[in-house]
Every structure is written in C-alpha cells, then in structure tokens.
Amino acid sequence: NAGVTQTPKFQVLKTGQSMTLQCAQDMNHEYMSWYRQDPGMGLRLIHYSVGAGITDQGEVPNGYNVSRSTTEDFPLRLLSAAPSQTSVYFCASSYGETGNTIYFGEGSWLTVV
Amino acid sequence: AQSVTQLDSHVSVSEGTPVLLRCNYSSSYSPSLFWYVQHPNKGLQLLLKYTSAATLVKGINGFEAEFKKSETSFHLTKPSAHMSDAAEYFCVVSEAGTYKYIFGTGTRLKVLA
C-alpha cells in the first residue's frame, strides 16, 4: 500500500529553470493538493483538485501550475524557478468530504540557487 | 473565514511529565479539527481528529484532545512525554462544505531527558 508518493525527494534548480514535482496516490481519493512548508509559516496551500479535470488555486498559487488528468496523478510545475520557491513541498490527498483524514507524501526538498 | 492559532511555537518538557500543546480556531460553521505530527525530514502523520462526535478525542501514542466550542479551543495533551514525542505538531481546521484545510504555524516539542 504505497499511499501518496512524491518524486523527487531532493532537487536543486538554477533560477529560471523549470521542473515538475510528481505526485501519485493509489487510494482513489477525489481530493489532492499541494502545500509548501516554510519555517514559522506552517503549511500553505498552493493548488488543489477535487477530481480529474478540476483544479483551483490555494493561498499561494503564483509561479506554480497544476493539472489533474487522472484521479491518481497531480503534478506541480514550476515554470521559471525563483529563489523564493526554495521550500519543502508536500502533496496530500483525501476523500472529498470535509473531515476526512488528509494523507501526506514524504515531501520534496527544493532549493533554487 | 477559518483560521487556526497555535499559541506556542516551542514547548519543552521533561520526559515523563505532561504535554500541553495549545490550539485556538475560528470557524463560521461546524469545523473539523485535526492534530498532525511531523518528525524531522518526514511527512505529516495524523494523531487524531474531531468531526462533531465525542468532544474528547483519543489518538495514537497516548495523545488526546478536547474540543471546547465555548473557548474555540482544541488543545492536545499527553499524560507522560516520551523522548520519541519530540517533533513538530500542527493543528488543522477544516470547515464543513469546503475542501480547504487551514494549518497552524506549528509547535515544536522538545523532550528533555
């Protein structure tokens, strides 16, 4: 039972480069989301999806794109990396109804130099 | 609008003494409330959740929390701290009818031998 799988775990990018963080879940969850974690700021929602073909912005969406072509996958794209995007990124999923447990991936440590 | 405030950014306790991590929330409607734990360089793991059933919620590893609507609080407690409890703890609120989970800024628990 893999749960939520994120790749890569570590990545160093140069300013202006693009990359995609991959996220996959095998629990048939409707809801998937991406958070970034910065010291002293908790987790902040970047984008979320409530089903295949449906995405919406969270609290800090600028500089990030997402798509949801299947129930299982929810990749996060950085189009032109900036040092301010240095962070730890977590993918999460849950069943659609409020109150359900959110399951997290192990995290992706991204450094932009 | 939903919000959550973790009143202490750092808490230190001696091994074997009680733990109290404080959380206050703001929510217009019936909230769901969660506590998650994050060990160093790991993802977040659910400790416990409240979803309008019993107000005293028991979780894993001996933790429990009490939902107090009159005080808008959801404090996390444990009778006796263990060294393995050293981690960061996040209080999370989600409002009925939304897909959004709002995280507190976290409380780092240190357990002294």
PDB file of C-alpha atoms in Angstrom:
ATOM      1  CA  ASN A   1       0.000   0.000   0.000  1.00  0.00           C
ATOM      2  CA  ALA A   2       2.031   2.970  -1.299  1.00  0.00           C
ATOM      3  CA  GLY A   3      -0.336   5.802  -0.226  1.00  0.00           C
ATOM      4  CA  VAL A   4       0.901   9.158  -1.540  1.00  0.00           C
ATOM      5  CA  THR A   5       4.163   9.033  -3.479  1.00  0.00           C
ATOM      6  CA  GLN A   6       6.185  12.134  -4.325  1.00  0.00           C
ATOM      7  CA  THR A   7       9.240  12.445  -6.529  1.00  0.00           C
ATOM      8  CA  PRO A   8      11.920  13.686  -6.468  1.00  0.00           C
ATOM      9  CA  LYS A   9      12.778  13.863  -2.780  1.00  0.00           C
ATOM     10  CA  PHE A  10      15.585  16.389  -3.301  1.00  0.00           C
ATOM     11  CA  GLN A  11      16.223  18.805  -6.153  1.00  0.00           C
ATOM     12  CA  VAL A  12      18.486  21.783  -6.777  1.00  0.00           C
ATOM     13  CA  LEU A  13      17.458  24.167  -9.533  1.00  0.00           C
ATOM     14  CA  LYS A  14      19.000  27.252 -11.042  1.00  0.00           C
ATOM     15  CA  THR A  15      16.943  30.428 -11.201  1.00  0.00           C
ATOM     16  CA  GLY A  16      14.793  30.377 -14.320  1.00  0.00           C
ATOM     17  CA  GLN A  17      14.778  26.623 -14.784  1.00  0.00           C
ATOM     18  CA  SER A  18      11.552  24.684 -14.897  1.00  0.00           C
ATOM     19  CA  MET A  19      10.672  21.402 -13.287  1.00  0.00           C
ATOM     20  CA  THR A  20       7.780  19.185 -12.297  1.00  0.00           C
ATOM     21  CA  LEU A  21       7.173  17.611  -8.925  1.00  0.00           C
ATOM     22  CA  GLN A  22       5.313  14.363  -9.350  1.00  0.00           C
ATOM     23  CA  CYS A  23       2.575  13.117  -7.032  1.00  0.00           C
ATOM     24  CA  ALA A  24       0.600   9.912  -7.234  1.00  0.00           C
ATOM     25  CA  GLN A  25      -1.886   8.287  -4.877  1.00  0.00           C
ATOM     26  CA  ASP A  26      -3.345   4.800  -5.002  1.00  0.00           C
ATOM     27  CA  MET A  27      -6.279   5.290  -2.631  1.00  0.00           C
ATOM     28  CA  ASN A  28      -8.804   6.524  -5.233  1.00  0.00           C
ATOM     29  CA  HIS A  29      -9.051   9.856  -3.431  1.00  0.00           C
ATOM     30  CA  GLU A  30     -11.003  12.641  -5.084  1.00  0.00           C
ATOM     31  CA  TYR A  31      -9.172  15.473  -3.363  1.00  0.00           C
ATOM     32  CA  MET A  32      -5.493  16.185  -3.957  1.00  0.00           C
ATOM     33  CA  SER A  33      -3.460  19.203  -3.012  1.00  0.00           C
ATOM     34  CA  TRP A  34      -0.009  20.727  -2.895  1.00  0.00           C
ATOM     35  CA  TYR A  35       1.400  22.598   0.087  1.00  0.00           C
ATOM     36  CA  ARG A  36       4.638  24.352   0.719  1.00  0.00           C
ATOM     37  CA  GLN A  37       6.228  24.417   4.151  1.00  0.00           C
ATOM     38  CA  ASP A  38       8.452  27.281   5.236  1.00  0.00           C
ATOM     39  CA  PRO A  39       9.919  27.859   8.718  1.00  0.00           C
ATOM     40  CA  GLY A  40       7.456  29.513  11.082  1.00  0.00           C
ATOM     41  CA  MET A  41       4.660  29.581   8.499  1.00  0.00           C
ATOM     42  CA  GLY A  42       3.106  26.151   8.759  1.00  0.00           C
ATOM     43  CA  LEU A  43       1.814  24.623   5.542  1.00  0.00           C
ATOM     44  CA  ARG A  44       0.322  26.876   2.904  1.00  0.00           C
ATOM     45  CA  LEU A  45      -1.935  25.616   0.164  1.00  0.00           C
ATOM     46  CA  ILE A  46      -0.657  26.159  -3.374  1.00  0.00           C
ATOM     47  CA  HIS A  47      -3.255  24.415  -5.564  1.00  0.00           C
ATOM     48  CA  TYR A  48      -5.853  21.755  -5.076  1.00  0.00           C
ATOM     49  CA  SER A  49      -8.103  19.489  -7.103  1.00  0.00           C
ATOM     50  CA  VAL A  50     -11.454  17.921  -6.268  1.00  0.00           C
ATOM     51  CA  GLY A  51     -11.410  15.471  -9.159  1.00  0.00           C
ATOM     52  CA  ALA A  52      -9.963  14.720 -12.575  1.00  0.00           C
ATOM     53  CA  GLY A  53     -10.122  17.801 -14.784  1.00  0.00           C
ATOM     54  CA  ILE A  54     -10.871  20.169 -11.870  1.00  0.00           C
ATOM     55  CA  THR A  55      -8.243  22.358 -10.224  1.00  0.00           C
ATOM     56  CA  ASP A  56      -8.310  25.545  -8.197  1.00  0.00           C
ATOM     57  CA  GLN A  57      -5.914  27.984  -6.602  1.00  0.00           C
ATOM     58  CA  GLY A  58      -4.982  27.970  -2.971  1.00  0.00           C
ATOM     59  CA  GLU A  59      -3.354  30.589  -0.814  1.00  0.00           C
ATOM     60  CA  VAL A  60      -0.009  30.909  -2.679  1.00  0.00           C
ATOM     61  CA  PRO A  61      -0.513  29.860  -6.341  1.00  0.00           C
ATOM     62  CA  ASN A  62       1.776  32.323  -8.118  1.00  0.00           C
ATOM     63  CA  GLY A  63       4.623  30.686 -10.014  1.00  0.00           C
ATOM     64  CA  TYR A  64       3.031  27.230  -9.975  1.00  0.00           C
ATOM     65  CA  ASN A  65       0.800  25.305 -12.375  1.00  0.00           C
ATOM     66  CA  VAL A  66      -1.106  22.075 -11.872  1.00  0.00           C
ATOM     67  CA  SER A  67      -3.237  19.701 -13.886  1.00  0.00           C
ATOM     68  CA  ARG A  68      -5.317  16.642 -12.998  1.00  0.00           C
ATOM     69  CA  SER A  69      -5.771  14.365 -15.973  1.00  0.00           C
ATOM     70  CA  THR A  70      -6.326  11.238 -13.882  1.00  0.00           C
ATOM     71  CA  THR A  71      -7.594  10.520 -10.384  1.00  0.00           C
ATOM     72  CA  GLU A  72      -4.193   9.162  -9.364  1.00  0.00           C
ATOM     73  CA  ASP A  73      -1.790  11.895 -10.507  1.00  0.00           C
ATOM     74  CA  PHE A  74      -1.423  15.559  -9.597  1.00  0.00           C
ATOM     75  CA  PRO A  75       1.869  17.066 -10.809  1.00  0.00           C
ATOM     76  CA  LEU A  76       3.076  20.503  -9.731  1.00  0.00           C
ATOM     77  CA  ARG A  77       5.002  22.550 -12.280  1.00  0.00           C
ATOM     78  CA  LEU A  78       7.401  25.378 -11.606  1.00  0.00           C
ATOM     79  CA  LEU A  79       7.622  27.288 -14.855  1.00  0.00           C
ATOM     80  CA  SER A  80      10.552  29.599 -14.042  1.00  0.00           C
ATOM     81  CA  ALA A  81      12.063  28.840 -10.665  1.00  0.00           C
ATOM     82  CA  ALA A  82      12.902  31.680  -8.281  1.00  0.00           C
ATOM     83  CA  PRO A  83      14.862  31.606  -5.007  1.00  0.00           C
ATOM     84  CA  SER A  84      11.608  32.416  -3.170  1.00  0.00           C
ATOM     85  CA  GLN A  85      10.371  28.986  -4.199  1.00  0.00           C
ATOM     86  CA  THR A  86      13.039  27.288  -2.116  1.00  0.00           C
ATOM     87  CA  SER A  87      10.887  25.245   0.231  1.00  0.00           C
ATOM     88  CA  VAL A  88       9.657  21.808   1.203  1.00  0.00           C
ATOM     89  CA  TYR A  89       6.686  20.698  -0.853  1.00  0.00           C
ATOM     90  CA  PHE A  90       4.064  18.219   0.268  1.00  0.00           C
ATOM     91  CA  CYS A  91       1.432  16.520  -1.795  1.00  0.00           C
ATOM     92  CA  ALA A  92      -1.677  15.346   0.029  1.00  0.00           C
ATOM     93  CA  SER A  93      -4.895  13.523  -0.747  1.00  0.00           C
ATOM     94  CA  SER A  94      -8.182  12.636   0.907  1.00  0.00           C
ATOM     95  CA  TYR A  95     -11.721  11.554   0.162  1.00  0.00           C
ATOM     96  CA  GLY A  96     -13.812  14.521  -0.921  1.00  0.00           C
ATOM     97  CA  GLU A  97     -15.903  15.144   2.168  1.00  0.00           C
ATOM     98  CA  THR A  98     -14.717  17.623   4.777  1.00  0.00           C
ATOM     99  CA  GLY A  99     -13.495  15.931   7.909  1.00  0.00           C
ATOM    100  CA  ASN A 100     -11.711  13.117   6.178  1.00  0.00           C
ATOM    101  CA  THR A 101      -8.105  12.433   7.009  1.00  0.00           C
ATOM    102  CA  ILE A 102      -5.532  14.019   4.724  1.00  0.00           C
ATOM    103  CA  TYR A 103      -2.705  11.695   3.760  1.00  0.00           C
ATOM    104  CA  PHE A 104       0.655  13.256   3.020  1.00  0.00           C
ATOM    105  CA  GLY A 105       3.592  12.285   0.902  1.00  0.00           C
ATOM    106  CA  GLU A 106       7.094  12.262   2.353  1.00  0.00           C
ATOM    107  CA  GLY A 107       7.950  15.694   0.965  1.00  0.00           C
ATOM    108  CA  SER A 108      10.178  17.160  -1.744  1.00  0.00           C
ATOM    109  CA  TRP A 109      13.052  19.425  -0.711  1.00  0.00           C
ATOM    110  CA  LEU A 110      13.615  22.052  -3.417  1.00  0.00           C
ATOM    111  CA  THR A 111      16.466  24.550  -3.459  1.00  0.00           C
ATOM    112  CA  VAL A 112      16.614  27.288  -6.084  1.00  0.00           C
ATOM    113  CA  VAL A 113      20.007  28.957  -6.429  1.00  0.00           C
TER     114      VAL A 113
ATOM    115  CA  ALA B   1     -13.310  32.615   7.404  1.00  0.00           C
ATOM    116  CA  GLN B   2     -11.395  29.816   9.015  1.00  0.00           C
ATOM    117  CA  SER B   3      -8.194  30.330  10.930  1.00  0.00           C
ATOM    118  CA  VAL B   4      -6.151  28.485  13.490  1.00  0.00           C
ATOM    119  CA  THR B   5      -3.663  29.793  16.054  1.00  0.00           C
ATOM    120  CA  GLN B   6      -1.103  27.672  17.804  1.00  0.00           C
ATOM    121  CA  LEU B   7      -0.248  29.649  20.873  1.00  0.00           C
ATOM    122  CA  ASP B   8       3.293  28.346  21.411  1.00  0.00           C
ATOM    123  CA  SER B   9       5.944  27.972  18.746  1.00  0.00           C
ATOM    124  CA  HIS B  10       8.181  25.915  21.064  1.00  0.00           C
ATOM    125  CA  VAL B  11       7.397  23.781  24.105  1.00  0.00           C
ATOM    126  CA  SER B  12       9.956  21.956  26.259  1.00  0.00           C
ATOM    127  CA  VAL B  13       9.019  19.268  28.766  1.00  0.00           C
ATOM    128  CA  SER B  14      10.937  16.682  30.729  1.00  0.00           C
ATOM    129  CA  GLU B  15      10.474  13.028  29.905  1.00  0.00           C
ATOM    130  CA  GLY B  16       7.635  11.582  31.964  1.00  0.00           C
ATOM    131  CA  THR B  17       5.863  14.921  32.530  1.00  0.00           C
ATOM    132  CA  PRO B  18       2.588  16.023  30.908  1.00  0.00           C
ATOM    133  CA  VAL B  19       2.412  17.642  27.498  1.00  0.00           C
ATOM    134  CA  LEU B  20       0.046  20.501  26.593  1.00  0.00           C
ATOM    135  CA  LEU B  21       0.048  21.997  23.104  1.00  0.00           C
ATOM    136  CA  ARG B  22      -2.483  24.770  22.650  1.00  0.00           C
ATOM    137  CA  CYS B  23      -4.642  25.475  19.627  1.00  0.00           C
ATOM    138  CA  ASN B  24      -7.435  28.014  19.098  1.00  0.00           C
ATOM    139  CA  TYR B  25      -9.552  28.124  15.980  1.00  0.00           C
ATOM    140  CA  SER B  26     -12.001  30.368  14.225  1.00  0.00           C
ATOM    141  CA  SER B  27     -14.719  28.936  12.030  1.00  0.00           C
ATOM    142  CA  SER B  28     -18.105  30.146  10.862  1.00  0.00           C
ATOM    143  CA  TYR B  29     -19.685  26.718  10.734  1.00  0.00           C
ATOM    144  CA  SER B  30     -19.152  23.299  12.232  1.00  0.00           C
ATOM    145  CA  PRO B  31     -15.440  22.681  11.939  1.00  0.00           C
ATOM    146  CA  SER B  32     -13.451  19.515  11.652  1.00  0.00           C
ATOM    147  CA  LEU B  33     -10.255  19.719  13.665  1.00  0.00           C
ATOM    148  CA  PHE B  34      -7.089  17.680  13.400  1.00  0.00           C
ATOM    149  CA  TRP B  35      -3.694  17.328  15.001  1.00  0.00           C
ATOM    150  CA  TYR B  36      -0.813  16.130  12.863  1.00  0.00           C
ATOM    151  CA  VAL B  37       2.739  15.290  13.887  1.00  0.00           C
ATOM    152  CA  GLN B  38       5.855  15.732  11.771  1.00  0.00           C
ATOM    153  CA  HIS B  39       9.106  14.068  12.711  1.00  0.00           C
ATOM    154  CA  PRO B  40      12.313  15.538  11.240  1.00  0.00           C
ATOM    155  CA  ASN B  41      12.555  15.234   7.466  1.00  0.00           C
ATOM    156  CA  LYS B  42       9.305  13.281   7.307  1.00  0.00           C
ATOM    157  CA  GLY B  43       5.776  13.826   6.099  1.00  0.00           C
ATOM    158  CA  LEU B  44       2.833  14.584   8.360  1.00  0.00           C
ATOM    159  CA  GLN B  45       1.019  11.846  10.232  1.00  0.00           C
ATOM    160  CA  LEU B  46      -2.468  12.108  11.696  1.00  0.00           C
ATOM    161  CA  LEU B  47      -2.591  11.988  15.508  1.00  0.00           C
ATOM    162  CA  LEU B  48      -6.316  12.488  15.953  1.00  0.00           C
ATOM    163  CA  LYS B  49      -9.355  14.275  14.563  1.00  0.00           C
ATOM    164  CA  TYR B  50     -12.631  15.765  15.745  1.00  0.00           C
ATOM    165  CA  THR B  51     -15.648  15.672  13.447  1.00  0.00           C
ATOM    166  CA  SER B  52     -18.655  16.561  15.678  1.00  0.00           C
ATOM    167  CA  ALA B  53     -18.844  13.288  17.576  1.00  0.00           C
ATOM    168  CA  ALA B  54     -17.425  12.990  21.114  1.00  0.00           C
ATOM    169  CA  THR B  55     -15.712  16.172  22.286  1.00  0.00           C
ATOM    170  CA  LEU B  56     -12.836  14.253  23.888  1.00  0.00           C
ATOM    171  CA  VAL B  57     -10.883  12.614  21.123  1.00  0.00           C
ATOM    172  CA  LYS B  58      -8.260   9.943  21.674  1.00  0.00           C
ATOM    173  CA  GLY B  59      -5.458   9.487  19.197  1.00  0.00           C
ATOM    174  CA  ILE B  60      -2.372   7.445  18.638  1.00  0.00           C
ATOM    175  CA  ASN B  61       0.598   7.191  21.003  1.00  0.00           C
ATOM    176  CA  GLY B  62      -1.407   8.254  24.062  1.00  0.00           C
ATOM    177  CA  PHE B  63      -2.374  11.700  22.797  1.00  0.00           C
ATOM    178  CA  GLU B  64      -5.824  13.171  23.235  1.00  0.00           C
ATOM    179  CA  ALA B  65      -7.558  16.485  22.575  1.00  0.00           C
ATOM    180  CA  GLU B  66     -10.736  18.115  23.823  1.00  0.00           C
ATOM    181  CA  PHE B  67     -12.991  20.202  21.606  1.00  0.00           C
ATOM    182  CA  LYS B  68     -14.319  23.176  23.583  1.00  0.00           C
ATOM    183  CA  LYS B  69     -16.732  25.177  21.493  1.00  0.00           C
ATOM    184  CA  SER B  70     -17.230  27.909  24.103  1.00  0.00           C
ATOM    185  CA  GLU B  71     -13.483  28.543  24.187  1.00  0.00           C
ATOM    186  CA  THR B  72     -12.898  27.765  20.475  1.00  0.00           C
ATOM    187  CA  SER B  73     -10.026  25.566  21.544  1.00  0.00           C
ATOM    188  CA  PHE B  74      -8.686  22.143  20.644  1.00  0.00           C
ATOM    189  CA  HIS B  75      -5.669  21.619  22.880  1.00  0.00           C
ATOM    190  CA  LEU B  76      -3.522  18.493  22.561  1.00  0.00           C
ATOM    191  CA  THR B  77      -2.426  16.658  25.701  1.00  0.00           C
ATOM    192  CA  LYS B  78      -0.489  13.607  26.769  1.00  0.00           C
ATOM    193  CA  PRO B  79      -0.078  12.495  30.393  1.00  0.00           C
ATOM    194  CA  SER B  80       3.563  11.472  30.146  1.00  0.00           C
ATOM    195  CA  ALA B  81       6.038  12.608  27.499  1.00  0.00           C
ATOM    196  CA  HIS B  82       8.406  10.186  25.813  1.00  0.00           C
ATOM    197  CA  MET B  83      11.615  11.034  24.012  1.00  0.00           C
ATOM    198  CA  SER B  84      10.064   9.803  20.775  1.00  0.00           C
ATOM    199  CA  ASP B  85       7.384  12.528  21.050  1.00  0.00           C
ATOM    200  CA  ALA B  86       9.932  15.190  20.100  1.00  0.00           C
ATOM    201  CA  ALA B  87       8.589  16.539  16.804  1.00  0.00           C
ATOM    202  CA  GLU B  88       6.592  19.376  15.307  1.00  0.00           C
ATOM    203  CA  TYR B  89       2.835  19.369  15.811  1.00  0.00           C
ATOM    204  CA  PHE B  90       0.260  21.054  13.618  1.00  0.00           C
ATOM    205  CA  CYS B  91      -3.320  21.934  14.445  1.00  0.00           C
ATOM    206  CA  VAL B  92      -5.590  21.969  11.381  1.00  0.00           C
ATOM    207  CA  VAL B  93      -9.139  23.233  10.850  1.00  0.00           C
ATOM    208  CA  SER B  94     -11.487  22.465   8.008  1.00  0.00           C
ATOM    209  CA  GLU B  95     -14.919  23.982   7.631  1.00  0.00           C
ATOM    210  CA  ALA B  96     -17.968  21.986   6.607  1.00  0.00           C
ATOM    211  CA  GLY B  97     -18.703  22.267   2.905  1.00  0.00           C
ATOM    212  CA  THR B  98     -15.198  23.317   1.903  1.00  0.00           C
ATOM    213  CA  TYR B  99     -12.215  21.418   0.638  1.00  0.00           C
ATOM    214  CA  LYS B 100      -9.749  23.655   2.397  1.00  0.00           C
ATOM    215  CA  TYR B 101      -7.642  22.655   5.357  1.00  0.00           C
ATOM    216  CA  ILE B 102      -6.009  25.534   7.241  1.00  0.00           C
ATOM    217  CA  PHE B 103      -2.800  24.747   9.120  1.00  0.00           C
ATOM    218  CA  GLY B 104      -1.446  26.426  12.203  1.00  0.00           C
ATOM    219  CA  THR B 105       2.166  27.554  12.192  1.00  0.00           C
ATOM    220  CA  GLY B 106       3.244  24.557  14.262  1.00  0.00           C
ATOM    221  CA  THR B 107       4.576  23.861  17.749  1.00  0.00           C
ATOM    222  CA  ARG B 108       7.952  22.261  18.109  1.00  0.00           C
ATOM    223  CA  LEU B 109       8.009  19.917  21.095  1.00  0.00           C
ATOM    224  CA  LYS B 110      11.309  19.228  22.781  1.00  0.00           C
ATOM    225  CA  VAL B 111      11.552  16.410  25.332  1.00  0.00           C
ATOM    226  CA  LEU B 112      14.382  16.634  27.842  1.00  0.00           C
ATOM    227  CA  ALA B 113      15.955  13.529  29.378  1.00  0.00           C
TER     228      ALA B 113
END
